[in-house]
PDB file of C-alpha atoms in Angstrom:
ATOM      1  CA  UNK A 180       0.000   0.000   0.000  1.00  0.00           C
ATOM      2  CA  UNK A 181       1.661   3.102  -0.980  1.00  0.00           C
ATOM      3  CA  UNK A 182       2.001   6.380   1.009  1.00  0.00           C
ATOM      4  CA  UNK A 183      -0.786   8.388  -0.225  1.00  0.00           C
ATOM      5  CA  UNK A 184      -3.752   6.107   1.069  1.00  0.00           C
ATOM      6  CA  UNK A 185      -5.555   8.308   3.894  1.00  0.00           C
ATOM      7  CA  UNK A 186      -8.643   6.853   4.395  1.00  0.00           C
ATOM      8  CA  UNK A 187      -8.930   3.627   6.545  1.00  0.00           C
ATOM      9  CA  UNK A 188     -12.680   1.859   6.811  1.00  0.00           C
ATOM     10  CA  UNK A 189     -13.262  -0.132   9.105  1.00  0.00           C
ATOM     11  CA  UNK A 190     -15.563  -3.330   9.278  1.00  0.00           C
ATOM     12  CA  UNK A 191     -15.698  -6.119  11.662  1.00  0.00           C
ATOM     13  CA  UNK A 192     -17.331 -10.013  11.264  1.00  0.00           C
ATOM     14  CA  UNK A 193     -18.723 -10.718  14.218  1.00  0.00           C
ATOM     15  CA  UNK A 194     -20.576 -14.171  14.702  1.00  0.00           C
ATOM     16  CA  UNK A 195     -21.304 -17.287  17.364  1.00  0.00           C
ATOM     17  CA  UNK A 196     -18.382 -19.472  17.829  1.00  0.00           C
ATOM     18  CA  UNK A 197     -16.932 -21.900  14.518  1.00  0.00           C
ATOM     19  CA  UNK A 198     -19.253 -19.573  12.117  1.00  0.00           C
ATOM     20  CA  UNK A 199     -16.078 -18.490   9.677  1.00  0.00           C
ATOM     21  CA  UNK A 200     -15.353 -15.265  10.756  1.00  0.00           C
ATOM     22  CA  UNK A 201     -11.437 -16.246  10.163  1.00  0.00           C
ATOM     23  CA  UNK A 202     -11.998 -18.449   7.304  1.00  0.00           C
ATOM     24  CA  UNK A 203     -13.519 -15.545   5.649  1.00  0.00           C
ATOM     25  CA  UNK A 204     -11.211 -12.481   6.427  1.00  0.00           C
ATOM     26  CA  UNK A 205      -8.436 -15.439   5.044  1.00  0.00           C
ATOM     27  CA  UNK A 206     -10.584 -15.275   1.532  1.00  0.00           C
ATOM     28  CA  UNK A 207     -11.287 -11.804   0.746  1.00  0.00           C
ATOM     29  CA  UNK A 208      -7.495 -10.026   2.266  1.00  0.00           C
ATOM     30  CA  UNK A 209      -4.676  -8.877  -0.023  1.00  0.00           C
ATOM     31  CA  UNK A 210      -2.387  -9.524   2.585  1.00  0.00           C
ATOM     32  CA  UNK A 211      -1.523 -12.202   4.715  1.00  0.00           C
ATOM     33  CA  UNK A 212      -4.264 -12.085   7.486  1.00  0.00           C
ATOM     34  CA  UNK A 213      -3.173 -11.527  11.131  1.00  0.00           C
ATOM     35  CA  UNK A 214      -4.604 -13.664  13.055  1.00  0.00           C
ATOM     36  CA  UNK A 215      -4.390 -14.820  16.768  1.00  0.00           C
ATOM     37  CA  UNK A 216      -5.610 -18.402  16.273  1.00  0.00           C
ATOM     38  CA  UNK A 217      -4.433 -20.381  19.106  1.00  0.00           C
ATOM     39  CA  UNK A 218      -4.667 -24.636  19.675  1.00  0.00           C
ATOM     40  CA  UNK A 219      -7.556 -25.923  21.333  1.00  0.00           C
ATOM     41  CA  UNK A 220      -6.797 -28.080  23.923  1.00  0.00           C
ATOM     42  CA  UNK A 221      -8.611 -30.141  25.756  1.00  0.00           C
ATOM     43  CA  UNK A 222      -8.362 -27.946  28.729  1.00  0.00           C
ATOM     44  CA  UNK A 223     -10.566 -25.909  26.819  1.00  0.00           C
ATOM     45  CA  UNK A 224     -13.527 -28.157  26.090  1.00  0.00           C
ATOM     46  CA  UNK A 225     -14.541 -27.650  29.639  1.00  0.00           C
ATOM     47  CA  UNK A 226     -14.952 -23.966  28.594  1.00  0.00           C
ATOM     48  CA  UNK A 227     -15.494 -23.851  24.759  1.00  0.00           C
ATOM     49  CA  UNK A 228     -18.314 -26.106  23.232  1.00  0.00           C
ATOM     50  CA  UNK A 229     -17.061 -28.236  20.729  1.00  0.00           C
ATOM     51  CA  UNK A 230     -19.445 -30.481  20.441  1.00  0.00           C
ATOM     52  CA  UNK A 231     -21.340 -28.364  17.256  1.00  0.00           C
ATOM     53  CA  UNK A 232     -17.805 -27.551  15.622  1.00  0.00           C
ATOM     54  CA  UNK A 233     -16.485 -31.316  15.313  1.00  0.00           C
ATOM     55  CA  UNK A 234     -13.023 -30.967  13.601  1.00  0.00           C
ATOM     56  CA  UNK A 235     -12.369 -27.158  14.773  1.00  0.00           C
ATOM     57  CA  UNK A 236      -8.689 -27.703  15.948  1.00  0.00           C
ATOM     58  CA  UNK A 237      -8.395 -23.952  16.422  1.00  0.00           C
ATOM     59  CA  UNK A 238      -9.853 -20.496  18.195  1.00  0.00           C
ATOM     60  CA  UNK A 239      -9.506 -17.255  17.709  1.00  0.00           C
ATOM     61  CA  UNK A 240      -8.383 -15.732  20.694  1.00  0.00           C
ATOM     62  CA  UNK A 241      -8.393 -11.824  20.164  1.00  0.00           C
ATOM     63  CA  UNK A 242      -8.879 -10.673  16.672  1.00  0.00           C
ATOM     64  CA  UNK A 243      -8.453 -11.369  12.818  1.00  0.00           C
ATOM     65  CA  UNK A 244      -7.063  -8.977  10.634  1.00  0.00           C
ATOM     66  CA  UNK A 245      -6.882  -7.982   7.151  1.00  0.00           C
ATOM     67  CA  UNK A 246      -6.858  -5.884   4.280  1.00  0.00           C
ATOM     68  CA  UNK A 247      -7.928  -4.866   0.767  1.00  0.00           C
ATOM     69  CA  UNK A 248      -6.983  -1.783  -0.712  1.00  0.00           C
ATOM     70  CA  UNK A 249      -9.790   0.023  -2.729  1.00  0.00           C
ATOM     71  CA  UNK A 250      -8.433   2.434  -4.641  1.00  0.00           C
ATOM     72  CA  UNK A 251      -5.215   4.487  -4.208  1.00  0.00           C
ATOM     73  CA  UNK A 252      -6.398   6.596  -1.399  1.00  0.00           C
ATOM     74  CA  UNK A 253      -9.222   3.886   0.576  1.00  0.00           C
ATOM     75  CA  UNK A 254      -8.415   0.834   2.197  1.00  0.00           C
ATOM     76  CA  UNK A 255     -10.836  -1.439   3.514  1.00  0.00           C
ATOM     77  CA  UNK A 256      -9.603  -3.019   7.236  1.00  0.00           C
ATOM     78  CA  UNK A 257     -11.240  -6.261   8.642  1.00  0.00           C
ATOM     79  CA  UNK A 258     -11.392  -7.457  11.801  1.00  0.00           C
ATOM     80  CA  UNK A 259     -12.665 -11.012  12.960  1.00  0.00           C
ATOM     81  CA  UNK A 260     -14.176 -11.197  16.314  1.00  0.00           C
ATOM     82  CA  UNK A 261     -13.628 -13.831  18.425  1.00  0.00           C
ATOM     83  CA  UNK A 262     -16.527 -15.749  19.402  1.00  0.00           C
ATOM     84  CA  UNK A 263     -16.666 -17.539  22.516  1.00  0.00           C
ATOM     85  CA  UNK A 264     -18.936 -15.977  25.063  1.00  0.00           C
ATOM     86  CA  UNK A 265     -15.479 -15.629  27.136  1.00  0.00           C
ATOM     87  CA  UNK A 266     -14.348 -12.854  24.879  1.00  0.00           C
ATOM     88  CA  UNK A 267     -17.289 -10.932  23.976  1.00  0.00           C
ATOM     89  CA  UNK A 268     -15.743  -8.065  26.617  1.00  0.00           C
ATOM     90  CA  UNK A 269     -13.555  -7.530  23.311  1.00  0.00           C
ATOM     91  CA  UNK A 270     -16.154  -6.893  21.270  1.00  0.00           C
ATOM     92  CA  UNK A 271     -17.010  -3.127  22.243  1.00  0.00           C
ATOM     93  CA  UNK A 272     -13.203  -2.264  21.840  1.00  0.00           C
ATOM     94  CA  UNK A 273     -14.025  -3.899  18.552  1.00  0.00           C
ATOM     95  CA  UNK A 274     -17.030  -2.096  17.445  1.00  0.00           C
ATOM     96  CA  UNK A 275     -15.097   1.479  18.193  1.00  0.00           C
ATOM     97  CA  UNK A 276     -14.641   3.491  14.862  1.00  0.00           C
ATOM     98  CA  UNK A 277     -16.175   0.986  12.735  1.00  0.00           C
ATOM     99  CA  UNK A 278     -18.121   1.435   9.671  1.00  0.00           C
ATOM    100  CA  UNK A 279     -20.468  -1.696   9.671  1.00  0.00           C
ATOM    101  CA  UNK A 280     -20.529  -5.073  10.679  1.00  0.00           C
ATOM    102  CA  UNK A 281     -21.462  -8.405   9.084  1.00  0.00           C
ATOM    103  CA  UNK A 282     -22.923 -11.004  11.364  1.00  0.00           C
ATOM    104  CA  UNK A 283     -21.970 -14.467  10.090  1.00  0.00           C
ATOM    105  CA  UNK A 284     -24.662 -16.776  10.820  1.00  0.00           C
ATOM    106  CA  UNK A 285     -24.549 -21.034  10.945  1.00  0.00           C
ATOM    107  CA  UNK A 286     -28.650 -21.443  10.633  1.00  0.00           C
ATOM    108  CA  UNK A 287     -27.895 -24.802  12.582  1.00  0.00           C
ATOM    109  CA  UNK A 288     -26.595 -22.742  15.743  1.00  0.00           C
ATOM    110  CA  UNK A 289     -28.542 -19.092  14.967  1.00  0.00           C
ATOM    111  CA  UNK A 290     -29.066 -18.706  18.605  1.00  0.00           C
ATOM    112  CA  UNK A 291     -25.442 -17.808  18.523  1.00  0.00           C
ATOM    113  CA  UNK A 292     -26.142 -15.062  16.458  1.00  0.00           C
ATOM    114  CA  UNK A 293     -28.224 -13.257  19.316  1.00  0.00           C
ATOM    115  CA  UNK A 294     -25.726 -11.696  20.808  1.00  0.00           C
ATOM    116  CA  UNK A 295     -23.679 -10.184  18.017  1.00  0.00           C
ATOM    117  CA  UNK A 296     -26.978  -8.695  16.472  1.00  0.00           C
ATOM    118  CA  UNK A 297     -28.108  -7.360  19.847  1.00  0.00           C
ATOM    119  CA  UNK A 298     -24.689  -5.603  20.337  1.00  0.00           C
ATOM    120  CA  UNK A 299     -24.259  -4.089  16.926  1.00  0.00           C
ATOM    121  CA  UNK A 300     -27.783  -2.379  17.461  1.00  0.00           C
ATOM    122  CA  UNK A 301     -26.785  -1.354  21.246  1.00  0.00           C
ATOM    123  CA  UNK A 302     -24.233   0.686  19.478  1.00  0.00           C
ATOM    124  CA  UNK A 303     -26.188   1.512  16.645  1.00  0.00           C
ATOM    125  CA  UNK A 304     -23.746   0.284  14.145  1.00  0.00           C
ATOM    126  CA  UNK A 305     -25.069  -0.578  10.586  1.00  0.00           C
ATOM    127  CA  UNK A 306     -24.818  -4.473   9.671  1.00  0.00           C
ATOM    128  CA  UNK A 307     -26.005  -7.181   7.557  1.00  0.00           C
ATOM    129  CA  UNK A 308     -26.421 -10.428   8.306  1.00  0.00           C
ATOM    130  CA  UNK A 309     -24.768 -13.459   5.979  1.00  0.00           C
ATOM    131  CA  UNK A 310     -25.662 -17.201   6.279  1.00  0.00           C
ATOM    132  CA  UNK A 311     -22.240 -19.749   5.966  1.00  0.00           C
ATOM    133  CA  UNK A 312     -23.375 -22.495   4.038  1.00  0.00           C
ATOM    134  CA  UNK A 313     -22.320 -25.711   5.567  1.00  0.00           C
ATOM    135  CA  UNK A 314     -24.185 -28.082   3.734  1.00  0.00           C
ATOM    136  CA  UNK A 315     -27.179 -28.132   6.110  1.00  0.00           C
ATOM    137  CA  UNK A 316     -31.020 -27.545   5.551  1.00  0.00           C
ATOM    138  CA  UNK A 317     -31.824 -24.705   3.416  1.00  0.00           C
ATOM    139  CA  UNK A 318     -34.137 -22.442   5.494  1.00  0.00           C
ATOM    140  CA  UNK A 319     -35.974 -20.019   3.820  1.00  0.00           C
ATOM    141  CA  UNK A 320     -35.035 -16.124   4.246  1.00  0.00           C
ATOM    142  CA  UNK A 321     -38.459 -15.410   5.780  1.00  0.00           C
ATOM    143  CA  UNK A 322     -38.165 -18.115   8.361  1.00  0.00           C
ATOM    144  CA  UNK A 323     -34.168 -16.834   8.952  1.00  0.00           C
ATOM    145  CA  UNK A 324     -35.246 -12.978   9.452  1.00  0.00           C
ATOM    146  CA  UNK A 325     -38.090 -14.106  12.051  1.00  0.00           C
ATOM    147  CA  UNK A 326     -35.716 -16.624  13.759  1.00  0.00           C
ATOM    148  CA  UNK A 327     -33.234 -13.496  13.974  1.00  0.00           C
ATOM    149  CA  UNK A 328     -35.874 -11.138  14.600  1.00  0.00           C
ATOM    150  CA  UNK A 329     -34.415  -8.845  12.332  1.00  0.00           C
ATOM    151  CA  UNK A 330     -35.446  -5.360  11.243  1.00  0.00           C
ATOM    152  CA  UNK A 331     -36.772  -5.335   7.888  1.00  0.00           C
ATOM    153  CA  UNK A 332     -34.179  -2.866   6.174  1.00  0.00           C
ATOM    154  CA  UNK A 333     -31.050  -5.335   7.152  1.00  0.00           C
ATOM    155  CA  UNK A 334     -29.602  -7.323   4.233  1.00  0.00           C
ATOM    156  CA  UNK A 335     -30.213 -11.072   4.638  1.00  0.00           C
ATOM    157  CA  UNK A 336     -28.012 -13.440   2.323  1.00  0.00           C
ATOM    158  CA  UNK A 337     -26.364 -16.345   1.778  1.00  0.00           C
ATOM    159  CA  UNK A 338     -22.589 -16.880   1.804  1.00  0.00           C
ATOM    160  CA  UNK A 339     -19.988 -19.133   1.436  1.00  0.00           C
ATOM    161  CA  UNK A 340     -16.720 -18.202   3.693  1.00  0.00           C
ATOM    162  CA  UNK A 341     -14.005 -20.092   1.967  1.00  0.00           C
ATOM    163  CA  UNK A 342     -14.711 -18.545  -1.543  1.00  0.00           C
ATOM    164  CA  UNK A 343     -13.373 -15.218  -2.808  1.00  0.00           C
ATOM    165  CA  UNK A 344     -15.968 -14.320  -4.620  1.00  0.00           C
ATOM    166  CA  UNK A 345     -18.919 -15.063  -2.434  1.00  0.00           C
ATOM    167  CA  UNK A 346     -17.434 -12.666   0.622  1.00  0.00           C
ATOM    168  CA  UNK A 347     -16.620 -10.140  -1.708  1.00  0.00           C
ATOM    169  CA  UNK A 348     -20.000  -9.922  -2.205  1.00  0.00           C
ATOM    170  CA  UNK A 349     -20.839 -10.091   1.403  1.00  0.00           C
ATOM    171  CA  UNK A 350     -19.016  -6.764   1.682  1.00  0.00           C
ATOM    172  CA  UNK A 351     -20.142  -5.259  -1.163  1.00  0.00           C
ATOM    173  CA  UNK A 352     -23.515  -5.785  -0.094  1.00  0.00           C
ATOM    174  CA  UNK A 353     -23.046  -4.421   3.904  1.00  0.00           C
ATOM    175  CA  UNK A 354     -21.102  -1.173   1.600  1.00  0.00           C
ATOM    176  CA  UNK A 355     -24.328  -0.572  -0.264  1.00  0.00           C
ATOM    177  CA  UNK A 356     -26.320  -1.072   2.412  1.00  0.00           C
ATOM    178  CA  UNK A 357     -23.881   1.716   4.884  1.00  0.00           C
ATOM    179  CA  UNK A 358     -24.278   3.929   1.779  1.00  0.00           C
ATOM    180  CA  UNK A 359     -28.125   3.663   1.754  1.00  0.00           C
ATOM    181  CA  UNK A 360     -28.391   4.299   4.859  1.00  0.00           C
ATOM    182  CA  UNK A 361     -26.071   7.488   4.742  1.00  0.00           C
ATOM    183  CA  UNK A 362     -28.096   8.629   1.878  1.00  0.00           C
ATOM    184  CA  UNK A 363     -31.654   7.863   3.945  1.00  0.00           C
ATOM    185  CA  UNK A 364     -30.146  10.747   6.730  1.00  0.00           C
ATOM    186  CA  UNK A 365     -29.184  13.155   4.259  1.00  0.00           C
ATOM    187  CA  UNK A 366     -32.384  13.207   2.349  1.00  0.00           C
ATOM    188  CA  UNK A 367     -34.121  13.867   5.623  1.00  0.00           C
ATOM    189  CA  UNK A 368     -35.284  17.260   5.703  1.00  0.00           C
ATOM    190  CA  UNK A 369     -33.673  19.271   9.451  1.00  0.00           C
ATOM    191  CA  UNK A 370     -35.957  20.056  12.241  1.00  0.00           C
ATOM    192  CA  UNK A 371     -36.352  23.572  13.091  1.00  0.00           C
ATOM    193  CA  UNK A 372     -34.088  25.465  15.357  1.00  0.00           C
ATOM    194  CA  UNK A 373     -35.742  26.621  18.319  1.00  0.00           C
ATOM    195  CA  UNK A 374     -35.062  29.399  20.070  1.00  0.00           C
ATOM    196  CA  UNK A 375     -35.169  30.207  23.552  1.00  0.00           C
ATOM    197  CA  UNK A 376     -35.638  33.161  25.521  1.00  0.00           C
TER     198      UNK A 376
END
């Protein structure tokens, strides 16, 4: 990335535990990802719950990181939350100065989702919401957006974390959907100023 880059955006993945947060910041960066994945022992089953993520040998313990440059002046920065319940106090840290959010979704474990949707709209941080396919029942979009609970103006789709081109469209989608909404304030006409005596 050359020098004369200035503007950084910032978007985070955010998502239950085993959902692909990492596997998908891996597909889309330019760079080699950062990433704090650490061993899971077995030390950890006591605390982590494996037993929906057979063959997950490895956690994320702080963040993901990567990158993808725009244009010569905007870069695009991901982070990957981690997403056992242990580290959600990381998650607000997270959220600061971001742009949007995606919320990656396994529809066999979408109470995991709960959490990362509630928190995004406690800090009133525009998201979309992507289903990881992993070979399970198809469930319709209807049934997924009452499941969720979600608002009817957040994107629902359906993703696949390990290709390229599928979370590339993920993020294009959460960018059109920041821009909308940017565009929805401006177009609002001011309130009156009031004065007082």
């Amino acid at each position: 990335m050359g020098a004369s880059a200035d503007n950084g955006l910032k978007i985070v993945v955010v998502g239950g535990f085993g959902v692909g947060k990492t596997t998908l910041v891996r597909s889309v960066s330019e760079i080699r990802p950062l990433n704090t994945e650490e061993t899971m022992t077995r030390a950890g089953e006591a605390v982590d719950d494996i037993s929906e993520v057979s063959g997950k040998t490895a956690t994320t313990v702080a963040f993901d990181f990567g990158r993808i440059t725009l244009d010569a002046r905007n870069v695009l920065y991901l982070f990957g939350a981690p997403g056992q319940e242990r580290f959600w106090f990381l998650w607000d840290r997270l959220f600061s100065g971001t742009l949007g959010a995606v919320v990656l979704v396994d529809t066999r474990r979408i109470d995991d989702s709960w959490y990362a949707i509630d928190r995004l709209e406690h800090h009133g941080t525009p998201f979309i919401v992507a289903c990881n396919d992993f070979g399970g029942p198809a469930f319709a979009p209807a049934d997924v957006r009452e499941a969720l609970d979600l608002d009817p103006h957040v994107p629902l789709l359906d993703c696949d974390a390990r290709s390229r081109a599928s979370s590339k469209q993920v993020l294009i989608t959460l960018v059109q959907h920041i821009k909308d909404q940017y565009a929805g304030q401006a177009a609002q006409p001011a309130l009156p100023r009031q004065e007082f005596a």
